[in-house]
Amino acid sequence: MNETTKRTTVKEIDDILYEEHKVLDHGFVRVIDYMGSDSAIVQAARVSYGKGTKQINQDEALIKYLMRHHHTTPFEMCEIKFHVKLPIFIARQWIRHRTANVNEYSGRYSILDNEFYIPEQVAKQSDNNKQGSGEAFDSSTSKEIIDSLINDSNLVYSHYEKFIEQGLAREIARTNLTLNYYTQFYWKIDLHNLLHFLRLRADQHAQYEIRVYAEVMLDIVKKWVPLAYNAFIEYSLKSACISKTGLEIIRKLIKGENVTREESGMGKREWNELMSILGK
């Protein structure tokens, strides 16, 4: 408890308030404010006053139980507000998570900076994932593509500046800017929904450009609510979801029985995922 306030504070988060955590070439994540801690989760679960039990191992066991059995409301008692600077195309993915409060920098009222994202390397479209990248291009093709991205970005910004000088309304002048230009927003969210965001966006299958933001935020969560973070890693982020059929297959394998995909009735993709989980 901070002596200057009656609310519970977390020193590890207070120490990094407003500090920029660099992401990509021009982006960042900052913690602006927060409410609650691990003790708030315990308090809500017990519907009591104070800090819960005096023994941290009992609080840890309760938080693990809540995470393991998908009790969500105790985690919603904690909230955090971020200031995020990111490319527009990543912001459009980010905003799909509709359980947060968002206020974005407005190109209608303000002049947008000449800052755009350029990837360090570019890759081909994945052959087996319609949403993902595959193998990298050769160095010559990569340089050609990256040079084009830089040239196009500079060109459209020069047009944007000219439109502004000509007196064109800002809300129209901005429309030619490419999706790799940077935007900013304040993003406030409760811990339960933040962890859902991180489960999806910190996953190895997430697009790199949003995954690196999620990884920075994961580290912040670790500082803020370490007990909840550990439970999240154990029972969500690094765990696996297995179907009823998958469990039946595992039980047979444990008994030493031979199981084929065709016999199981499982689809090829799910079968491959299960075998990957089992290290086969």
PDB file of C-alpha atoms in Angstrom:
ATOM      1  CA  MET A   1       0.000   0.000   0.000  1.00  0.00           C
ATOM      2  CA  ASN A   2       1.394   3.403  -0.985  1.00  0.00           C
ATOM      3  CA  GLU A   3       1.568   5.648   2.107  1.00  0.00           C
ATOM      4  CA  THR A   4       0.301   8.652   0.119  1.00  0.00           C
ATOM      5  CA  THR A   5      -2.863   6.905  -1.047  1.00  0.00           C
ATOM      6  CA  LYS A   6      -5.396   4.445   0.316  1.00  0.00           C
ATOM      7  CA  ARG A   7      -5.470   2.440  -2.910  1.00  0.00           C
ATOM      8  CA  THR A   8      -3.256  -0.573  -3.482  1.00  0.00           C
ATOM      9  CA  THR A   9      -0.329   0.200  -5.755  1.00  0.00           C
ATOM     10  CA  VAL A  10       2.294  -1.904  -7.496  1.00  0.00           C
ATOM     11  CA  LYS A  11       5.804  -0.472  -7.287  1.00  0.00           C
ATOM     12  CA  GLU A  12       6.994  -2.339 -10.381  1.00  0.00           C
ATOM     13  CA  ILE A  13       4.308  -0.593 -12.447  1.00  0.00           C
ATOM     14  CA  ASP A  14       4.669   2.780 -10.750  1.00  0.00           C
ATOM     15  CA  ASP A  15       8.350   2.666 -11.720  1.00  0.00           C
ATOM     16  CA  ILE A  16       7.514   2.398 -15.435  1.00  0.00           C
ATOM     17  CA  LEU A  17       4.483   4.719 -15.668  1.00  0.00           C
ATOM     18  CA  TYR A  18       4.681   6.877 -18.830  1.00  0.00           C
ATOM     19  CA  GLU A  19       7.895   5.129 -19.894  1.00  0.00           C
ATOM     20  CA  GLU A  20       8.094   4.303 -23.607  1.00  0.00           C
ATOM     21  CA  HIS A  21       8.743   0.663 -24.457  1.00  0.00           C
ATOM     22  CA  LYS A  22      10.001   0.759 -28.041  1.00  0.00           C
ATOM     23  CA  VAL A  23       8.303  -1.499 -30.575  1.00  0.00           C
ATOM     24  CA  LEU A  24       9.075  -1.816 -34.309  1.00  0.00           C
ATOM     25  CA  ASP A  25      10.819   1.156 -35.943  1.00  0.00           C
ATOM     26  CA  HIS A  26       8.734   4.062 -34.601  1.00  0.00           C
ATOM     27  CA  GLY A  27       6.187   2.482 -32.256  1.00  0.00           C
ATOM     28  CA  PHE A  28       5.897   2.206 -28.502  1.00  0.00           C
ATOM     29  CA  VAL A  29       3.740   1.062 -25.586  1.00  0.00           C
ATOM     30  CA  ARG A  30       3.332   3.167 -22.429  1.00  0.00           C
ATOM     31  CA  VAL A  31       1.421   2.447 -19.231  1.00  0.00           C
ATOM     32  CA  ILE A  32      -0.621   5.540 -18.369  1.00  0.00           C
ATOM     33  CA  ASP A  33      -2.635   4.291 -15.391  1.00  0.00           C
ATOM     34  CA  TYR A  34      -3.810   1.121 -13.698  1.00  0.00           C
ATOM     35  CA  MET A  35      -6.190  -0.094 -11.001  1.00  0.00           C
ATOM     36  CA  GLY A  36      -5.874  -3.193  -8.867  1.00  0.00           C
ATOM     37  CA  SER A  37      -3.307  -5.924  -8.357  1.00  0.00           C
ATOM     38  CA  ASP A  38      -3.223  -9.642  -7.604  1.00  0.00           C
ATOM     39  CA  SER A  39      -4.843  -8.856  -4.258  1.00  0.00           C
ATOM     40  CA  ALA A  40      -7.836  -7.276  -6.029  1.00  0.00           C
ATOM     41  CA  ILE A  41      -8.457 -10.562  -7.835  1.00  0.00           C
ATOM     42  CA  VAL A  42      -8.365 -12.481  -4.563  1.00  0.00           C
ATOM     43  CA  GLN A  43     -10.540  -9.894  -2.832  1.00  0.00           C
ATOM     44  CA  ALA A  44     -13.189 -10.065  -5.549  1.00  0.00           C
ATOM     45  CA  ALA A  45     -13.202 -13.858  -5.537  1.00  0.00           C
ATOM     46  CA  ARG A  46     -13.813 -13.946  -1.797  1.00  0.00           C
ATOM     47  CA  VAL A  47     -16.200 -10.974  -1.844  1.00  0.00           C
ATOM     48  CA  SER A  48     -14.401  -9.593   1.201  1.00  0.00           C
ATOM     49  CA  TYR A  49     -12.453  -6.569   2.338  1.00  0.00           C
ATOM     50  CA  GLY A  50      -8.725  -6.228   2.741  1.00  0.00           C
ATOM     51  CA  LYS A  51      -5.946  -8.109   1.005  1.00  0.00           C
ATOM     52  CA  GLY A  52      -7.276 -11.632   1.318  1.00  0.00           C
ATOM     53  CA  THR A  53      -5.122 -14.147   3.111  1.00  0.00           C
ATOM     54  CA  LYS A  54      -1.775 -13.277   4.655  1.00  0.00           C
ATOM     55  CA  GLN A  55      -0.025 -16.183   2.974  1.00  0.00           C
ATOM     56  CA  ILE A  56       0.876 -15.531  -0.647  1.00  0.00           C
ATOM     57  CA  ASN A  57       0.814 -19.243  -1.499  1.00  0.00           C
ATOM     58  CA  GLN A  58      -2.903 -19.345  -0.633  1.00  0.00           C
ATOM     59  CA  ASP A  59      -3.586 -16.338  -2.870  1.00  0.00           C
ATOM     60  CA  GLU A  60      -1.564 -17.974  -5.630  1.00  0.00           C
ATOM     61  CA  ALA A  61      -3.507 -21.224  -5.317  1.00  0.00           C
ATOM     62  CA  LEU A  62      -6.813 -19.357  -5.536  1.00  0.00           C
ATOM     63  CA  ILE A  63      -5.746 -17.381  -8.620  1.00  0.00           C
ATOM     64  CA  LYS A  64      -4.596 -20.590 -10.292  1.00  0.00           C
ATOM     65  CA  TYR A  65      -7.961 -22.170  -9.487  1.00  0.00           C
ATOM     66  CA  LEU A  66      -9.819 -19.197 -10.968  1.00  0.00           C
ATOM     67  CA  MET A  67      -7.738 -19.288 -14.148  1.00  0.00           C
ATOM     68  CA  ARG A  68      -7.947 -23.058 -14.486  1.00  0.00           C
ATOM     69  CA  HIS A  69     -11.730 -23.095 -14.141  1.00  0.00           C
ATOM     70  CA  HIS A  70     -12.323 -20.009 -16.307  1.00  0.00           C
ATOM     71  CA  HIS A  71     -13.748 -17.746 -13.610  1.00  0.00           C
ATOM     72  CA  THR A  72     -13.556 -14.389 -15.356  1.00  0.00           C
ATOM     73  CA  THR A  73     -15.129 -11.673 -13.207  1.00  0.00           C
ATOM     74  CA  PRO A  74     -12.424 -11.576 -10.493  1.00  0.00           C
ATOM     75  CA  PHE A  75      -9.863 -10.741 -13.204  1.00  0.00           C
ATOM     76  CA  GLU A  76     -12.123  -7.980 -14.511  1.00  0.00           C
ATOM     77  CA  MET A  77     -11.566  -6.070 -11.239  1.00  0.00           C
ATOM     78  CA  CYS A  78      -8.119  -5.025 -12.480  1.00  0.00           C
ATOM     79  CA  GLU A  79      -7.813  -2.427 -15.243  1.00  0.00           C
ATOM     80  CA  ILE A  80      -4.926  -0.833 -17.102  1.00  0.00           C
ATOM     81  CA  LYS A  81      -4.625   2.039 -19.585  1.00  0.00           C
ATOM     82  CA  PHE A  82      -2.017   2.013 -22.341  1.00  0.00           C
ATOM     83  CA  HIS A  83      -0.795   4.623 -24.798  1.00  0.00           C
ATOM     84  CA  VAL A  84       0.137   2.775 -27.987  1.00  0.00           C
ATOM     85  CA  LYS A  85       1.804   4.021 -31.168  1.00  0.00           C
ATOM     86  CA  LEU A  86       1.487   1.549 -34.021  1.00  0.00           C
ATOM     87  CA  PRO A  87       1.038   1.202 -37.803  1.00  0.00           C
ATOM     88  CA  ILE A  88      -2.514   1.714 -39.021  1.00  0.00           C
ATOM     89  CA  PHE A  89      -2.770  -1.818 -40.444  1.00  0.00           C
ATOM     90  CA  ILE A  90      -1.941  -3.239 -37.008  1.00  0.00           C
ATOM     91  CA  ALA A  91      -4.382  -0.861 -35.320  1.00  0.00           C
ATOM     92  CA  ARG A  92      -7.118  -2.309 -37.543  1.00  0.00           C
ATOM     93  CA  GLN A  93      -6.351  -5.815 -36.249  1.00  0.00           C
ATOM     94  CA  TRP A  94      -6.079  -4.527 -32.691  1.00  0.00           C
ATOM     95  CA  ILE A  95      -9.432  -2.777 -32.740  1.00  0.00           C
ATOM     96  CA  ARG A  96     -11.149  -6.100 -33.470  1.00  0.00           C
ATOM     97  CA  HIS A  97     -10.894  -6.675 -29.715  1.00  0.00           C
ATOM     98  CA  ARG A  98     -14.032  -4.738 -28.859  1.00  0.00           C
ATOM     99  CA  THR A  99     -13.964  -5.111 -25.072  1.00  0.00           C
ATOM    100  CA  ALA A 100     -11.711  -2.091 -24.484  1.00  0.00           C
ATOM    101  CA  ASN A 101     -12.217   1.677 -24.334  1.00  0.00           C
ATOM    102  CA  VAL A 102     -10.340   3.396 -27.157  1.00  0.00           C
ATOM    103  CA  ASN A 103      -9.595   6.955 -28.211  1.00  0.00           C
ATOM    104  CA  GLU A 104      -7.440   7.359 -31.322  1.00  0.00           C
ATOM    105  CA  TYR A 105      -5.352  10.231 -32.676  1.00  0.00           C
ATOM    106  CA  SER A 106      -7.502  12.124 -35.176  1.00  0.00           C
ATOM    107  CA  GLY A 107      -6.245  13.004 -38.636  1.00  0.00           C
ATOM    108  CA  ARG A 108      -9.295  15.252 -39.001  1.00  0.00           C
ATOM    109  CA  TYR A 109      -7.993  17.666 -36.382  1.00  0.00           C
ATOM    110  CA  SER A 110      -4.221  17.196 -36.455  1.00  0.00           C
ATOM    111  CA  ILE A 111      -1.421  16.879 -39.001  1.00  0.00           C
ATOM    112  CA  LEU A 112      -0.104  13.337 -39.228  1.00  0.00           C
ATOM    113  CA  ASP A 113       3.645  12.837 -38.803  1.00  0.00           C
ATOM    114  CA  ASN A 114       5.803  11.513 -41.621  1.00  0.00           C
ATOM    115  CA  GLU A 115       6.425   8.211 -39.856  1.00  0.00           C
ATOM    116  CA  PHE A 116       5.752   4.913 -41.533  1.00  0.00           C
ATOM    117  CA  TYR A 117       6.622   1.296 -40.826  1.00  0.00           C
ATOM    118  CA  ILE A 118       9.090  -0.563 -43.018  1.00  0.00           C
ATOM    119  CA  PRO A 119       9.689  -4.252 -42.263  1.00  0.00           C
ATOM    120  CA  GLU A 120      13.257  -5.441 -41.860  1.00  0.00           C
ATOM    121  CA  GLN A 121      12.484  -8.429 -44.056  1.00  0.00           C
ATOM    122  CA  VAL A 122       9.578  -9.508 -46.233  1.00  0.00           C
ATOM    123  CA  ALA A 123       8.194 -12.982 -46.823  1.00  0.00           C
ATOM    124  CA  LYS A 124       6.014 -14.775 -49.346  1.00  0.00           C
ATOM    125  CA  GLN A 125       2.393 -15.653 -48.723  1.00  0.00           C
ATOM    126  CA  SER A 126       2.111 -18.902 -46.784  1.00  0.00           C
ATOM    127  CA  ASP A 127       1.054 -21.936 -48.816  1.00  0.00           C
ATOM    128  CA  ASN A 128      -1.044 -23.407 -45.986  1.00  0.00           C
ATOM    129  CA  ASN A 129      -2.226 -20.307 -44.118  1.00  0.00           C
ATOM    130  CA  LYS A 130      -4.336 -17.745 -45.969  1.00  0.00           C
ATOM    131  CA  GLN A 131      -3.644 -15.171 -43.249  1.00  0.00           C
ATOM    132  CA  GLY A 132       0.073 -15.738 -42.733  1.00  0.00           C
ATOM    133  CA  SER A 133       3.539 -15.344 -44.190  1.00  0.00           C
ATOM    134  CA  GLY A 134       5.738 -18.113 -45.518  1.00  0.00           C
ATOM    135  CA  GLU A 135       9.395 -18.308 -46.422  1.00  0.00           C
ATOM    136  CA  ALA A 136      11.476 -15.164 -46.923  1.00  0.00           C
ATOM    137  CA  PHE A 137      12.300 -13.726 -50.345  1.00  0.00           C
ATOM    138  CA  ASP A 138      15.860 -13.731 -51.596  1.00  0.00           C
ATOM    139  CA  SER A 139      17.881 -10.624 -50.673  1.00  0.00           C
ATOM    140  CA  SER A 140      17.567  -9.003 -54.107  1.00  0.00           C
ATOM    141  CA  THR A 141      13.772  -9.311 -54.246  1.00  0.00           C
ATOM    142  CA  SER A 142      13.469  -8.224 -50.602  1.00  0.00           C
ATOM    143  CA  LYS A 143      15.469  -5.064 -51.304  1.00  0.00           C
ATOM    144  CA  GLU A 144      13.320  -4.283 -54.341  1.00  0.00           C
ATOM    145  CA  ILE A 145      10.097  -4.665 -52.340  1.00  0.00           C
ATOM    146  CA  ILE A 146      11.351  -2.665 -49.343  1.00  0.00           C
ATOM    147  CA  ASP A 147      12.637   0.127 -51.600  1.00  0.00           C
ATOM    148  CA  SER A 148       9.197   0.297 -53.233  1.00  0.00           C
ATOM    149  CA  LEU A 149       7.499   0.499 -49.829  1.00  0.00           C
ATOM    150  CA  ILE A 150       9.788   3.370 -48.812  1.00  0.00           C
ATOM    151  CA  ASN A 151       9.349   5.228 -52.104  1.00  0.00           C
ATOM    152  CA  ASP A 152       5.563   4.821 -52.113  1.00  0.00           C
ATOM    153  CA  SER A 153       5.298   5.977 -48.492  1.00  0.00           C
ATOM    154  CA  ASN A 154       7.403   9.075 -49.127  1.00  0.00           C
ATOM    155  CA  LEU A 155       5.467   9.869 -52.289  1.00  0.00           C
ATOM    156  CA  VAL A 156       2.023   9.762 -50.700  1.00  0.00           C
ATOM    157  CA  TYR A 157       3.219  11.893 -47.780  1.00  0.00           C
ATOM    158  CA  SER A 158       4.551  14.528 -50.179  1.00  0.00           C
ATOM    159  CA  HIS A 159       1.091  14.614 -51.760  1.00  0.00           C
ATOM    160  CA  TYR A 160      -0.482  14.836 -48.294  1.00  0.00           C
ATOM    161  CA  GLU A 161       1.707  17.844 -47.451  1.00  0.00           C
ATOM    162  CA  LYS A 162       0.775  19.475 -50.747  1.00  0.00           C
ATOM    163  CA  PHE A 163      -2.927  18.914 -50.087  1.00  0.00           C
ATOM    164  CA  ILE A 164      -2.574  20.589 -46.678  1.00  0.00           C
ATOM    165  CA  GLU A 165      -0.709  23.549 -48.209  1.00  0.00           C
ATOM    166  CA  GLN A 166      -3.492  23.918 -50.779  1.00  0.00           C
ATOM    167  CA  GLY A 167      -6.021  24.132 -47.968  1.00  0.00           C
ATOM    168  CA  LEU A 168      -7.703  20.785 -48.552  1.00  0.00           C
ATOM    169  CA  ALA A 169      -9.717  19.622 -45.545  1.00  0.00           C
ATOM    170  CA  ARG A 170      -7.565  17.397 -43.338  1.00  0.00           C
ATOM    171  CA  GLU A 171     -10.247  14.730 -43.219  1.00  0.00           C
ATOM    172  CA  ILE A 172      -9.817  14.299 -46.995  1.00  0.00           C
ATOM    173  CA  ALA A 173      -6.095  15.057 -47.275  1.00  0.00           C
ATOM    174  CA  ARG A 174      -5.264  12.046 -45.103  1.00  0.00           C
ATOM    175  CA  THR A 175      -7.098   9.543 -47.281  1.00  0.00           C
ATOM    176  CA  ASN A 176      -4.191   8.807 -49.612  1.00  0.00           C
ATOM    177  CA  LEU A 177      -1.794   7.818 -46.806  1.00  0.00           C
ATOM    178  CA  THR A 178      -0.826   4.152 -46.798  1.00  0.00           C
ATOM    179  CA  LEU A 179      -1.678   1.669 -44.051  1.00  0.00           C
ATOM    180  CA  ASN A 180       1.923   1.520 -42.827  1.00  0.00           C
ATOM    181  CA  TYR A 181       1.700   5.079 -41.455  1.00  0.00           C
ATOM    182  CA  TYR A 182       1.631   5.330 -37.679  1.00  0.00           C
ATOM    183  CA  THR A 183      -1.342   6.203 -35.531  1.00  0.00           C
ATOM    184  CA  GLN A 184      -1.730   6.394 -31.752  1.00  0.00           C
ATOM    185  CA  PHE A 185      -4.455   5.593 -29.276  1.00  0.00           C
ATOM    186  CA  TYR A 186      -5.238   5.299 -25.599  1.00  0.00           C
ATOM    187  CA  TRP A 187      -6.499   1.814 -24.820  1.00  0.00           C
ATOM    188  CA  LYS A 188      -8.103   0.930 -21.465  1.00  0.00           C
ATOM    189  CA  ILE A 189      -9.039  -2.655 -20.721  1.00  0.00           C
ATOM    190  CA  ASP A 190      -9.689  -5.000 -17.804  1.00  0.00           C
ATOM    191  CA  LEU A 191      -7.274  -7.825 -17.048  1.00  0.00           C
ATOM    192  CA  HIS A 192      -9.556 -10.652 -18.177  1.00  0.00           C
ATOM    193  CA  ASN A 193     -10.009  -9.185 -21.637  1.00  0.00           C
ATOM    194  CA  LEU A 194      -6.365  -8.128 -21.823  1.00  0.00           C
ATOM    195  CA  LEU A 195      -5.318 -11.727 -21.207  1.00  0.00           C
ATOM    196  CA  HIS A 196      -7.677 -12.863 -23.973  1.00  0.00           C
ATOM    197  CA  PHE A 197      -6.022 -10.328 -26.301  1.00  0.00           C
ATOM    198  CA  LEU A 198      -2.571 -11.581 -25.307  1.00  0.00           C
ATOM    199  CA  ARG A 199      -3.536 -15.239 -25.702  1.00  0.00           C
ATOM    200  CA  LEU A 200      -4.337 -14.549 -29.344  1.00  0.00           C
ATOM    201  CA  ARG A 201      -1.770 -11.897 -30.214  1.00  0.00           C
ATOM    202  CA  ALA A 202       1.251 -13.253 -28.319  1.00  0.00           C
ATOM    203  CA  ASP A 203       0.730 -16.632 -29.935  1.00  0.00           C
ATOM    204  CA  GLN A 204       3.405 -17.781 -32.384  1.00  0.00           C
ATOM    205  CA  HIS A 205       0.793 -17.859 -35.169  1.00  0.00           C
ATOM    206  CA  ALA A 206      -0.074 -14.164 -34.768  1.00  0.00           C
ATOM    207  CA  GLN A 207       1.334 -11.671 -37.256  1.00  0.00           C
ATOM    208  CA  TYR A 208       4.810 -10.576 -36.205  1.00  0.00           C
ATOM    209  CA  GLU A 209       3.980  -6.874 -36.169  1.00  0.00           C
ATOM    210  CA  ILE A 210       1.214  -7.253 -33.590  1.00  0.00           C
ATOM    211  CA  ARG A 211       2.930 -10.070 -31.713  1.00  0.00           C
ATOM    212  CA  VAL A 212       5.861  -7.839 -30.722  1.00  0.00           C
ATOM    213  CA  TYR A 213       3.417  -5.392 -29.108  1.00  0.00           C
ATOM    214  CA  ALA A 214       1.743  -8.263 -27.256  1.00  0.00           C
ATOM    215  CA  GLU A 215       5.110  -9.504 -25.994  1.00  0.00           C
ATOM    216  CA  VAL A 216       5.921  -6.086 -24.522  1.00  0.00           C
ATOM    217  CA  MET A 217       2.511  -5.989 -22.851  1.00  0.00           C
ATOM    218  CA  LEU A 218       3.011  -9.507 -21.502  1.00  0.00           C
ATOM    219  CA  ASP A 219       6.133  -8.305 -19.726  1.00  0.00           C
ATOM    220  CA  ILE A 220       4.140  -5.404 -18.268  1.00  0.00           C
ATOM    221  CA  VAL A 221       1.434  -7.791 -17.024  1.00  0.00           C
ATOM    222  CA  LYS A 222       4.159  -9.877 -15.379  1.00  0.00           C
ATOM    223  CA  LYS A 223       5.273  -6.820 -13.409  1.00  0.00           C
ATOM    224  CA  TRP A 224       1.721  -5.737 -12.593  1.00  0.00           C
ATOM    225  CA  VAL A 225       0.044  -9.005 -11.516  1.00  0.00           C
ATOM    226  CA  PRO A 226       2.750 -11.686 -11.261  1.00  0.00           C
ATOM    227  CA  LEU A 227       0.489 -14.342  -9.735  1.00  0.00           C
ATOM    228  CA  ALA A 228      -2.150 -13.894 -12.429  1.00  0.00           C
ATOM    229  CA  TYR A 229       0.592 -13.811 -15.076  1.00  0.00           C
ATOM    230  CA  ASN A 230       2.007 -17.153 -13.916  1.00  0.00           C
ATOM    231  CA  ALA A 231      -1.462 -18.704 -13.904  1.00  0.00           C
ATOM    232  CA  PHE A 232      -2.121 -17.316 -17.392  1.00  0.00           C
ATOM    233  CA  ILE A 233       1.100 -18.803 -18.770  1.00  0.00           C
ATOM    234  CA  GLU A 234       0.402 -22.154 -17.103  1.00  0.00           C
ATOM    235  CA  TYR A 235      -3.267 -22.587 -17.966  1.00  0.00           C
ATOM    236  CA  SER A 236      -3.784 -20.481 -21.089  1.00  0.00           C
ATOM    237  CA  LEU A 237      -0.913 -19.152 -23.185  1.00  0.00           C
ATOM    238  CA  LYS A 238       1.320 -22.233 -22.962  1.00  0.00           C
ATOM    239  CA  SER A 239      -1.454 -24.779 -22.518  1.00  0.00           C
ATOM    240  CA  ALA A 240      -3.391 -26.731 -25.139  1.00  0.00           C
ATOM    241  CA  CYS A 241      -7.086 -27.156 -25.853  1.00  0.00           C
ATOM    242  CA  ILE A 242      -7.927 -30.791 -26.564  1.00  0.00           C
ATOM    243  CA  SER A 243     -11.278 -32.079 -27.790  1.00  0.00           C
ATOM    244  CA  LYS A 244     -13.261 -35.013 -26.426  1.00  0.00           C
ATOM    245  CA  THR A 245     -12.012 -37.156 -29.305  1.00  0.00           C
ATOM    246  CA  GLY A 246      -8.478 -35.952 -28.663  1.00  0.00           C
ATOM    247  CA  LEU A 247      -8.708 -37.078 -25.038  1.00  0.00           C
ATOM    248  CA  GLU A 248      -9.930 -40.507 -26.121  1.00  0.00           C
ATOM    249  CA  ILE A 249      -6.950 -40.817 -28.464  1.00  0.00           C
ATOM    250  CA  ILE A 250      -4.520 -39.822 -25.710  1.00  0.00           C
ATOM    251  CA  ARG A 251      -6.012 -42.387 -23.327  1.00  0.00           C
ATOM    252  CA  LYS A 252      -5.567 -45.106 -25.944  1.00  0.00           C
ATOM    253  CA  LEU A 253      -1.984 -44.048 -26.631  1.00  0.00           C
ATOM    254  CA  ILE A 254      -1.210 -44.136 -22.899  1.00  0.00           C
ATOM    255  CA  LYS A 255      -2.473 -47.720 -22.833  1.00  0.00           C
ATOM    256  CA  GLY A 256      -0.079 -48.538 -25.669  1.00  0.00           C
ATOM    257  CA  GLU A 257      -2.790 -48.936 -28.295  1.00  0.00           C
ATOM    258  CA  ASN A 258      -2.160 -47.982 -31.914  1.00  0.00           C
ATOM    259  CA  VAL A 259      -4.465 -45.225 -33.167  1.00  0.00           C
ATOM    260  CA  THR A 260      -4.775 -43.951 -36.732  1.00  0.00           C
ATOM    261  CA  ARG A 261      -6.413 -40.742 -37.874  1.00  0.00           C
ATOM    262  CA  GLU A 262      -8.862 -42.614 -40.074  1.00  0.00           C
ATOM    263  CA  GLU A 263     -10.016 -44.786 -37.174  1.00  0.00           C
ATOM    264  CA  SER A 264     -10.398 -41.798 -34.879  1.00  0.00           C
ATOM    265  CA  GLY A 265     -12.652 -39.917 -37.288  1.00  0.00           C
ATOM    266  CA  MET A 266     -10.633 -36.753 -36.653  1.00  0.00           C
ATOM    267  CA  GLY A 267      -9.949 -34.269 -39.447  1.00  0.00           C
ATOM    268  CA  LYS A 268      -6.427 -34.058 -40.857  1.00  0.00           C
ATOM    269  CA  ARG A 269      -5.705 -30.571 -39.543  1.00  0.00           C
ATOM    270  CA  GLU A 270      -6.920 -31.327 -36.012  1.00  0.00           C
ATOM    271  CA  TRP A 271      -5.005 -34.612 -36.039  1.00  0.00           C
ATOM    272  CA  ASN A 272      -1.787 -32.854 -37.021  1.00  0.00           C
ATOM    273  CA  GLU A 273      -2.340 -30.265 -34.289  1.00  0.00           C
ATOM    274  CA  LEU A 274      -2.866 -33.010 -31.703  1.00  0.00           C
ATOM    275  CA  MET A 275       0.252 -34.885 -32.824  1.00  0.00           C
ATOM    276  CA  SER A 276       2.219 -31.633 -32.619  1.00  0.00           C
ATOM    277  CA  ILE A 277       0.995 -31.101 -29.040  1.00  0.00           C
ATOM    278  CA  LEU A 278       2.070 -34.643 -28.172  1.00  0.00           C
ATOM    279  CA  GLY A 279       5.447 -34.168 -29.838  1.00  0.00           C
ATOM    280  CA  LYS A 280       4.809 -36.880 -32.421  1.00  0.00           C
TER     281      LYS A 280
END
